[in-house]
Coordinates of C-alpha atoms and ligand atoms in Angstrom, one line a residue:
X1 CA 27.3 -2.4 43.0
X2 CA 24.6 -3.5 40.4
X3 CA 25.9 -5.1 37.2
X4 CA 24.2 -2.0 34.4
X5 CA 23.5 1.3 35.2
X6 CA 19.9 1.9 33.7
X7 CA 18.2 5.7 33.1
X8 CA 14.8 5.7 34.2
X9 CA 12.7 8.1 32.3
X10 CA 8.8 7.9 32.2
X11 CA 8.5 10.7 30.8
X12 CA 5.1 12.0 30.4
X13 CA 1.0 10.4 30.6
X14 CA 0.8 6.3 30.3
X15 CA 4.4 6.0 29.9
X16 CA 5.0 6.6 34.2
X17 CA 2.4 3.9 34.3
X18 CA 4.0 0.9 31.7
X19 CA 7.5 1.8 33.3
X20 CA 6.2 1.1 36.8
X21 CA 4.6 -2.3 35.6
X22 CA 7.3 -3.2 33.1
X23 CA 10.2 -2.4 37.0
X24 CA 7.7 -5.4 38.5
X25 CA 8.6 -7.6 35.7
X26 CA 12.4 -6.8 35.8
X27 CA 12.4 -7.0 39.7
X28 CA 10.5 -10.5 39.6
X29 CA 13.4 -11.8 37.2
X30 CA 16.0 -10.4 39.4
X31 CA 17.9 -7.9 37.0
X32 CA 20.8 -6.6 38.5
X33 CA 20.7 -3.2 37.8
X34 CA 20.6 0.5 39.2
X35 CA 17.8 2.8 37.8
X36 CA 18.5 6.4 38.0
X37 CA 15.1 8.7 37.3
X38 CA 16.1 11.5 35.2
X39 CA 13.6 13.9 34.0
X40 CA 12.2 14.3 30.5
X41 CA 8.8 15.4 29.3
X42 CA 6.3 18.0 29.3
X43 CA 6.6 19.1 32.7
X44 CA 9.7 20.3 32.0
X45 CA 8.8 22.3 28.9
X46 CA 5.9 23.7 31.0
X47 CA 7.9 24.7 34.1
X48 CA 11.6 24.9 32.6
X49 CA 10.8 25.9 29.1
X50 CA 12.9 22.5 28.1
X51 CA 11.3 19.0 27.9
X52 CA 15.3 17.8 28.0
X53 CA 16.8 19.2 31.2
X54 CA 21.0 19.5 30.7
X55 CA 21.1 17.4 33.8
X56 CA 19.2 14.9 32.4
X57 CA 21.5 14.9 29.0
X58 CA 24.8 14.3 31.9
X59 CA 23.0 11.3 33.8
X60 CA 22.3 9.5 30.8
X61 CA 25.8 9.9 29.6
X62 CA 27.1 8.0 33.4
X63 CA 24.5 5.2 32.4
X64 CA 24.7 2.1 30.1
X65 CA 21.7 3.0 28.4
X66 CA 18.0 4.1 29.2
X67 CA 14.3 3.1 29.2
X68 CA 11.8 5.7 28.2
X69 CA 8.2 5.4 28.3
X70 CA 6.2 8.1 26.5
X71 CA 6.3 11.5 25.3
X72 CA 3.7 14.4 24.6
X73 CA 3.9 16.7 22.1
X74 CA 2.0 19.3 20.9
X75 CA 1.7 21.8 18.0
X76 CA 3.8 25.3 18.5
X77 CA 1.1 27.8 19.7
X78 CA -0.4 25.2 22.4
X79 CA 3.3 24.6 24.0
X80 CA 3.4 28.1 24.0
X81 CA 0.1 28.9 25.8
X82 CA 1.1 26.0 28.2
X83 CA 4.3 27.3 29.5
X84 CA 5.0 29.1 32.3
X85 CA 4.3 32.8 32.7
X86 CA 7.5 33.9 33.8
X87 CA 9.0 31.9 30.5
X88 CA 7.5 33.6 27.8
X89 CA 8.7 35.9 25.3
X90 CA 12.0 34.8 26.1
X91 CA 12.2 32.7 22.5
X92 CA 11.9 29.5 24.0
X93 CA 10.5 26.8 21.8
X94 CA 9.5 22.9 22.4
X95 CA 11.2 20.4 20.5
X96 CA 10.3 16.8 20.7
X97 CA 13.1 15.6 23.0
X98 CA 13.3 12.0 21.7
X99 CA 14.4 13.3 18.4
X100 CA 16.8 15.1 20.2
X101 CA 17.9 12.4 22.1
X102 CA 17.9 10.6 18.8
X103 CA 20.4 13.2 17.4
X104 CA 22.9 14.0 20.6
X105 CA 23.5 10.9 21.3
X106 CA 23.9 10.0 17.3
X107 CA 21.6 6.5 18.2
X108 CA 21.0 5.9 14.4
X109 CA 19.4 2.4 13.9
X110 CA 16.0 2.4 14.8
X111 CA 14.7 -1.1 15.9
X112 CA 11.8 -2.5 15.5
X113 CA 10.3 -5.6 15.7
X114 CA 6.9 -7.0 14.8
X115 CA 6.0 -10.6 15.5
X116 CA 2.2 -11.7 15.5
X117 CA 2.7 -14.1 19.0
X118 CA 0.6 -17.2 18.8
X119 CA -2.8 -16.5 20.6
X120 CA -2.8 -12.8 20.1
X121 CA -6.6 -12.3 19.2
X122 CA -5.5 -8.8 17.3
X123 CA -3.1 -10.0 14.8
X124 CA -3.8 -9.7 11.5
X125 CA -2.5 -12.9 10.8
X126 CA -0.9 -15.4 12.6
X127 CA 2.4 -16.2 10.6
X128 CA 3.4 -12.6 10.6
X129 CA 7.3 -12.0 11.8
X130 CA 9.3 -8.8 10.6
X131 CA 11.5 -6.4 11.9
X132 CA 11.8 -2.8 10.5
X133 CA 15.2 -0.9 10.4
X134 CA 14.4 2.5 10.2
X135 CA 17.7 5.2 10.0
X136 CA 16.8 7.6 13.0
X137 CA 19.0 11.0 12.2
X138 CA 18.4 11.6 8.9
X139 CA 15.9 12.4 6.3
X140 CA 13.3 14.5 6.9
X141 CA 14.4 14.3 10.8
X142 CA 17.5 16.4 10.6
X143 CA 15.5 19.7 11.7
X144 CA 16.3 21.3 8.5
X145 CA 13.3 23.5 7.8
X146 CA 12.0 27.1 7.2
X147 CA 9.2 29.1 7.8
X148 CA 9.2 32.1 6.5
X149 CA 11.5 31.1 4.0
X150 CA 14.9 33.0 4.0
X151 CA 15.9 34.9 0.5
X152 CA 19.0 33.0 0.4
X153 CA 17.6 29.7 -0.2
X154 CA 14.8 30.4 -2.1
X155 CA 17.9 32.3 -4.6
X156 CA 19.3 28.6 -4.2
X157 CA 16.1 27.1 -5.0
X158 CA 15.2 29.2 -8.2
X159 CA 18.7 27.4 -9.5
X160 CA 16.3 24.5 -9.8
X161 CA 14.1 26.0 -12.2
X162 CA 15.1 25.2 -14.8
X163 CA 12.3 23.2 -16.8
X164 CA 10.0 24.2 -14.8
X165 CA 8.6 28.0 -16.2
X166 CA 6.9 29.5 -13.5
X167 CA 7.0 27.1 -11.1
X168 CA 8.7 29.2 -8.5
X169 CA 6.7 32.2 -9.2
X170 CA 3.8 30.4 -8.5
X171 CA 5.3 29.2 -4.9
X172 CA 6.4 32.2 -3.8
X173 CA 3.8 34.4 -5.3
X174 CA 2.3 35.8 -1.7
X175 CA 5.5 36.1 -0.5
X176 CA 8.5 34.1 1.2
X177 CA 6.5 34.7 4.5
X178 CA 4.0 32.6 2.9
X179 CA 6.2 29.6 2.3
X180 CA 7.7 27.0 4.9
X181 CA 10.4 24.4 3.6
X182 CA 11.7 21.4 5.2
X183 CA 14.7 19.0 3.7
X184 CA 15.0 15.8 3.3
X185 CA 18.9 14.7 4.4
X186 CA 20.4 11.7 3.7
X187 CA 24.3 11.0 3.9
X188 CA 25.8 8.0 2.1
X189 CA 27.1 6.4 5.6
X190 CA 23.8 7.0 6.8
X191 CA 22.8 4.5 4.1
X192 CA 25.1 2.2 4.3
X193 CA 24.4 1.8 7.7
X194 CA 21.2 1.1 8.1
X195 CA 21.0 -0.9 5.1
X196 CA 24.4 -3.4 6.0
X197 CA 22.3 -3.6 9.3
X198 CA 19.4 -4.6 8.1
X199 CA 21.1 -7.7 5.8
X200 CA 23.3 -8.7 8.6
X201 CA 20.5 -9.0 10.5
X202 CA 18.8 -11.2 8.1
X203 CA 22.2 -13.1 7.7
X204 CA 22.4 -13.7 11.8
X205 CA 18.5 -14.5 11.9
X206 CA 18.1 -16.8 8.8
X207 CA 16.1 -14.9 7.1
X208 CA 15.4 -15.1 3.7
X209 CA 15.2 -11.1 1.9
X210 CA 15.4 -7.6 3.2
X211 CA 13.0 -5.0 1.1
X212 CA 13.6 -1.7 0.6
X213 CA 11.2 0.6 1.5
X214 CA 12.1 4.3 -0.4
X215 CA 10.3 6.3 -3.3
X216 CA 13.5 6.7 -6.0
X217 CA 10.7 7.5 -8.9
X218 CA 10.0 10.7 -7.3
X219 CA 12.8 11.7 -4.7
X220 CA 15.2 10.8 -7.6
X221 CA 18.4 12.2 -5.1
X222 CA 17.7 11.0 -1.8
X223 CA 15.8 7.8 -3.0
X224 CA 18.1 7.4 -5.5
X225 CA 21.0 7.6 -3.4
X226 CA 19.7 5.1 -1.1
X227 CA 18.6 2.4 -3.5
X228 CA 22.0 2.8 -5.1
X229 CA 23.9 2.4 -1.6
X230 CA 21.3 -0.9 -0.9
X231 CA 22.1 -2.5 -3.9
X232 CA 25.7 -2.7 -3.6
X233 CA 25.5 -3.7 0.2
X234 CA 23.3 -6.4 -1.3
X235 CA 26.2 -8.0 -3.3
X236 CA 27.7 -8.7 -0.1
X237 CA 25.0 -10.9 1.0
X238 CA 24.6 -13.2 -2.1
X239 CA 22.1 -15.5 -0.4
X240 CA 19.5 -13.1 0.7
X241 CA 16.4 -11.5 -1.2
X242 CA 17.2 -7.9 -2.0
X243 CA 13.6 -6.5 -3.1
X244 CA 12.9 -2.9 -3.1
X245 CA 9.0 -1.2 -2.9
X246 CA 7.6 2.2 -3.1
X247 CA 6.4 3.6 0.6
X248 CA 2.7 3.8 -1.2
X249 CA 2.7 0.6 -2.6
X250 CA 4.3 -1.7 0.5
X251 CA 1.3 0.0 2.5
X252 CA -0.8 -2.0 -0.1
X253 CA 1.5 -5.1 -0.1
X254 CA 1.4 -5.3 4.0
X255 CA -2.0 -5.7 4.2
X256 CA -2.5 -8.2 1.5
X257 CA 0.9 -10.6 1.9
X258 CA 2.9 -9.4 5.3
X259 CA 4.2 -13.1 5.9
X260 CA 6.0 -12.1 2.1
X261 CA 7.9 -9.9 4.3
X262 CA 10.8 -10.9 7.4
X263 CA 13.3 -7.1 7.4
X264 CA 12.3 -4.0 6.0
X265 CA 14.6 -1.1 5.7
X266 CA 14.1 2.9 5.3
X267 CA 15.0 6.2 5.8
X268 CA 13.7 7.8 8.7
X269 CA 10.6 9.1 8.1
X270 CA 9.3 6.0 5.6
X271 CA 10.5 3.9 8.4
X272 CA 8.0 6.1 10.7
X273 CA 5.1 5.5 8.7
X274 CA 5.7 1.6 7.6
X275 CA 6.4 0.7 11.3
X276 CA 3.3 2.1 12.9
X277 CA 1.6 0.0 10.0
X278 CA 3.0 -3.2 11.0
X279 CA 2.7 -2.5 14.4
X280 CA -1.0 -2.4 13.6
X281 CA -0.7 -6.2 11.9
X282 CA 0.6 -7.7 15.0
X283 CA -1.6 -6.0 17.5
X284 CA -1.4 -2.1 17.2
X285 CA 0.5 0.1 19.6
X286 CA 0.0 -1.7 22.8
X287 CA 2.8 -4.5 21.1
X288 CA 4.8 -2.3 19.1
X289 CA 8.6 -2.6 21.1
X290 CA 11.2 -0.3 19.8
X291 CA 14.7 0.5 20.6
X292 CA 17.0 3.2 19.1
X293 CA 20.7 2.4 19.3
X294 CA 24.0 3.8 18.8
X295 CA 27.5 2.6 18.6
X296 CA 27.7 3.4 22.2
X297 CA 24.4 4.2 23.9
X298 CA 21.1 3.2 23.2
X299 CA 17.7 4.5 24.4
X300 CA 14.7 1.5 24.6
X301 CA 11.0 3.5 23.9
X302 CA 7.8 1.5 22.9
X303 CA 6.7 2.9 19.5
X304 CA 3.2 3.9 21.2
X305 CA 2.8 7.7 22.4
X306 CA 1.8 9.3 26.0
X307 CA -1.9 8.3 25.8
X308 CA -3.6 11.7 26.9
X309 CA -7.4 10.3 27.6
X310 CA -5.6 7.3 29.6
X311 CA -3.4 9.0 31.7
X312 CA -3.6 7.7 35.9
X313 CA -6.1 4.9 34.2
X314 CA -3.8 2.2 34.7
X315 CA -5.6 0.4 31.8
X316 CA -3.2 0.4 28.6
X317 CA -1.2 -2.6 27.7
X318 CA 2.5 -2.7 28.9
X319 CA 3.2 -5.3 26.6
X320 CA 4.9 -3.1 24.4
X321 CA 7.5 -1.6 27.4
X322 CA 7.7 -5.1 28.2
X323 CA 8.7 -6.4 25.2
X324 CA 11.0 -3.0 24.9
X325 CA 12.8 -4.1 28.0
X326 CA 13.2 -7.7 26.5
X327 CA 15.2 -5.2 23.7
X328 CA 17.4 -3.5 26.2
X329 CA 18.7 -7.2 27.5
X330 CA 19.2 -8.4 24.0
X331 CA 21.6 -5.5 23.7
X332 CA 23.3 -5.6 26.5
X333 CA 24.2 -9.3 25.8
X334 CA 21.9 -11.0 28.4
X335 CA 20.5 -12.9 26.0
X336 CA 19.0 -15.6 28.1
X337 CA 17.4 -13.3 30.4
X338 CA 15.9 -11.2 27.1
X339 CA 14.4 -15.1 26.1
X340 CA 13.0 -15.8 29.5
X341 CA 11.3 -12.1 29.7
X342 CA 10.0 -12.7 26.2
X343 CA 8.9 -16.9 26.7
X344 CA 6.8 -15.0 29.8
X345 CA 5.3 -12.8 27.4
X346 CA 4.1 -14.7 25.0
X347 CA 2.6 -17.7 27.6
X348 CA 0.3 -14.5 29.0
X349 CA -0.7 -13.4 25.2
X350 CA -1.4 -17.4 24.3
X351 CA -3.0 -18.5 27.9
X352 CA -5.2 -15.4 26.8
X353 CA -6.4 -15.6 30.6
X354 CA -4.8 -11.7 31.8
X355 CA -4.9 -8.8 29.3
X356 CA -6.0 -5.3 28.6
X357 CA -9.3 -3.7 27.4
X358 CA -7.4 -4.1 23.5
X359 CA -7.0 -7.6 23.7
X360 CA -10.1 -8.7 25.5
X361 CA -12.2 -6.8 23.0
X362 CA -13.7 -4.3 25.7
X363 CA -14.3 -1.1 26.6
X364 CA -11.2 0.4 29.0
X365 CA -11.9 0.0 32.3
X366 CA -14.4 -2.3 31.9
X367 CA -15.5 -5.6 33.7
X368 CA -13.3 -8.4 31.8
X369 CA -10.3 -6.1 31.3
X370 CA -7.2 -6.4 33.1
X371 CA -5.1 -3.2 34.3
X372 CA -1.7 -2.7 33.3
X373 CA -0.2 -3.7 36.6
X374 CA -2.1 -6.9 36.5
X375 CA -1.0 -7.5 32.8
X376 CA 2.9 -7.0 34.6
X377 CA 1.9 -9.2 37.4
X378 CA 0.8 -11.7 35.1
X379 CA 4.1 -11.8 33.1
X380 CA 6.3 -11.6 36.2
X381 CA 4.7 -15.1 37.6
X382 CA 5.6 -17.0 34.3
X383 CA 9.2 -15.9 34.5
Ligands
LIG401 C1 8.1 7.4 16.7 C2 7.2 8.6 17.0 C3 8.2 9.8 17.0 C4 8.8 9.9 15.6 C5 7.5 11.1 17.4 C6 6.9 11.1 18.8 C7 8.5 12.3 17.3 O1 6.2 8.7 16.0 O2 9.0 7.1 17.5 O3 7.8 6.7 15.8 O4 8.1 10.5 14.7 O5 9.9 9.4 15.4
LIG402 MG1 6.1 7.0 14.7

């Protein structure tokens, strides 16, 4: 019997494509492992009516943990139009399945590392090296949202008025059919959580400060809450920076000092926003690794989407899966295997010989671009 029990979902577009190439990789170093397919995805919204079959829900519960590739989502009335005949008018509605995932299996650390590897002709700079902690079942996440608004809670909301003359009547003016409202959540063990994470990892991994990403001056509860929570983890961890910055301003402050910054923390939907940023420091999507993780499971998804216009190419970069992989042996304490994996990657990204159309400046497809699968082969042959 293999040593881990793996879920292998590819889910939908490039992600079937940097799942095959990132298998080669964990073949070549001789993982011992089962993979069990299970089915996620827009294929199943189209012919089920639900991207996250209940069969798929029980084989990831009978596995250690799971690799994902890539999702597709889109807008309300074009799920609608692209799902079955037979389905319709049955009140069926798409929800994006990862954030399900994210939620049923409570996985709520999100992970995500951005290091600028030596030779990488897309970094911004070269001496970036930060990882972003972003809480993944809270915040604006939770679900929590109406459209048309309900006359119960906008009788809760008017409470708020106070101070503010007119304010509601303004909102709801054309009518509650007229108004949608989502919530932002935030617990305080949600907090605490993410943010004790975030300085024990700087504790574990030398480094020097953790920053707060949050906007307390304007979501005076929920910021406030979670600035208050941060600071007192802080005390614990005497040695260590404790900065805090607005979401607007650290976009400012990332492109002019990033190398300032080694862990940021955030909520989940600042942590959204700031991690596609520095993913775009070290390389932009086709780098950006990303695991969520719970205190039992943990699902390992590259930060980069399904890739539509590149489906069946074989073209975009598998680094990120890759490197997503190299996250799913870390956690599973194969920490040596997780270094080797990750040594291989970055002797590919320094040699500079083997990449895709991103990193070799050229149009996909393209003479002088590598595919994915060579990209794979490439890193499989340095391990
Ligand atoms: C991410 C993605 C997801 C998110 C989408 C696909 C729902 O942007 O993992 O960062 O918003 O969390
Ligand atoms: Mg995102």
């Amino acid at each position: 019997m293999a040593k881990y029990k793996i879920a292998w979902m590819p889910g939908d577009g490039v992600g079937k494509e940097v799942m095959e190439a990132t298998r080669v990789v964990l073949d070549a170093m001789k993982f011992d492992a089962e993979y069990i397919p299970a089915d996620i995805g827009w294929d199943f919204w189209c012919k089920e009516g639900n991207p996250l079959p209940d069969r798929t829900i029980k084989t990831l519960k009978e596995t250690d943990c799971a690799l994902f590739g890539a999702i597709t989502s889109k807008p309300r009335d074009e799920a609608n139009e692209e799902l079955d005949p037979s389905l319709r008018d049955k009140g069926l509605s798409y929800f994006s399945p990862i954030v399900k995932l994210r939620q049923l299996f409570n996985l709520h650390t999100n992970l995500r590392p951005c290091k600028a590897y030596p030779g990488n002709p897309l970094n911004y700079r070269d001496d970036i090296d930060l990882v972003v902690f972003r809480e993944n079942t809270e915040g604006m996440y939770g679900g929590i949202e109406w459209f048309p608004l309900p006359e119960k809670i906008a009788t809760a909301m008017a409470d708020k008025e106070v101070g503010h003359p007119d304010r509601m009547k303004r909102w709801f003016d054309k009518g509650l059919e007229n108004v949608a409202v989502s919530t932002r959540v935030m617990s305080r063990q949600g907090c605490e959580s993410i943010c004790r994470q975030s300085f024990e990892y700087a504790k574990n991994f030398n480094r020097k400060s953790v920053t707060l990403v949050e906007k307390p001056n304007v979501l005076r509860e929920t910021g406030g809450l979670m600035t208050r929570v941060f600071r007192e983890v802080a005390k614990d961890y005497p040695g260590i920076g404790a900065w805090e910055a607005n979401i607007d301003a650290i976009c400012m402050w990332m492109i002019k000092n990033p190398q300032d910054y080694e862990v940021l923390v955030a909520e989940n939907m600042f942590g959204d926003i700031v991690s596609d940023l520095c993913a775009g420091l070290v390389g932009g999507l086709g780098f950006a690794c990303a695991a969520n993780i719970g205190d039992e499971y943990a699902v390992f998804e590259p930060t980069h989407g399904s890739a539509p216009k590149y489906d069946g190419k074989n073209v975009v970069n598998p680094m990120a899966m890759i490197l997503t992989a190299k996250m799913m042996l870390d956690w599973l304490g194969e920490k040596s295997d997780a270094q080797r994996l990750e040594a291989a990657c970055a002797a590919v990204i320094k040699e500079g010989k083997v990449g895709t159309y991103d990193v070799k400046g050229v149009r996909a497809g393209q003479p002088g671009s590598n595919s994915t699968m060579e990209v794979a082969q490439a890193v499989a042959a340095k391990l």
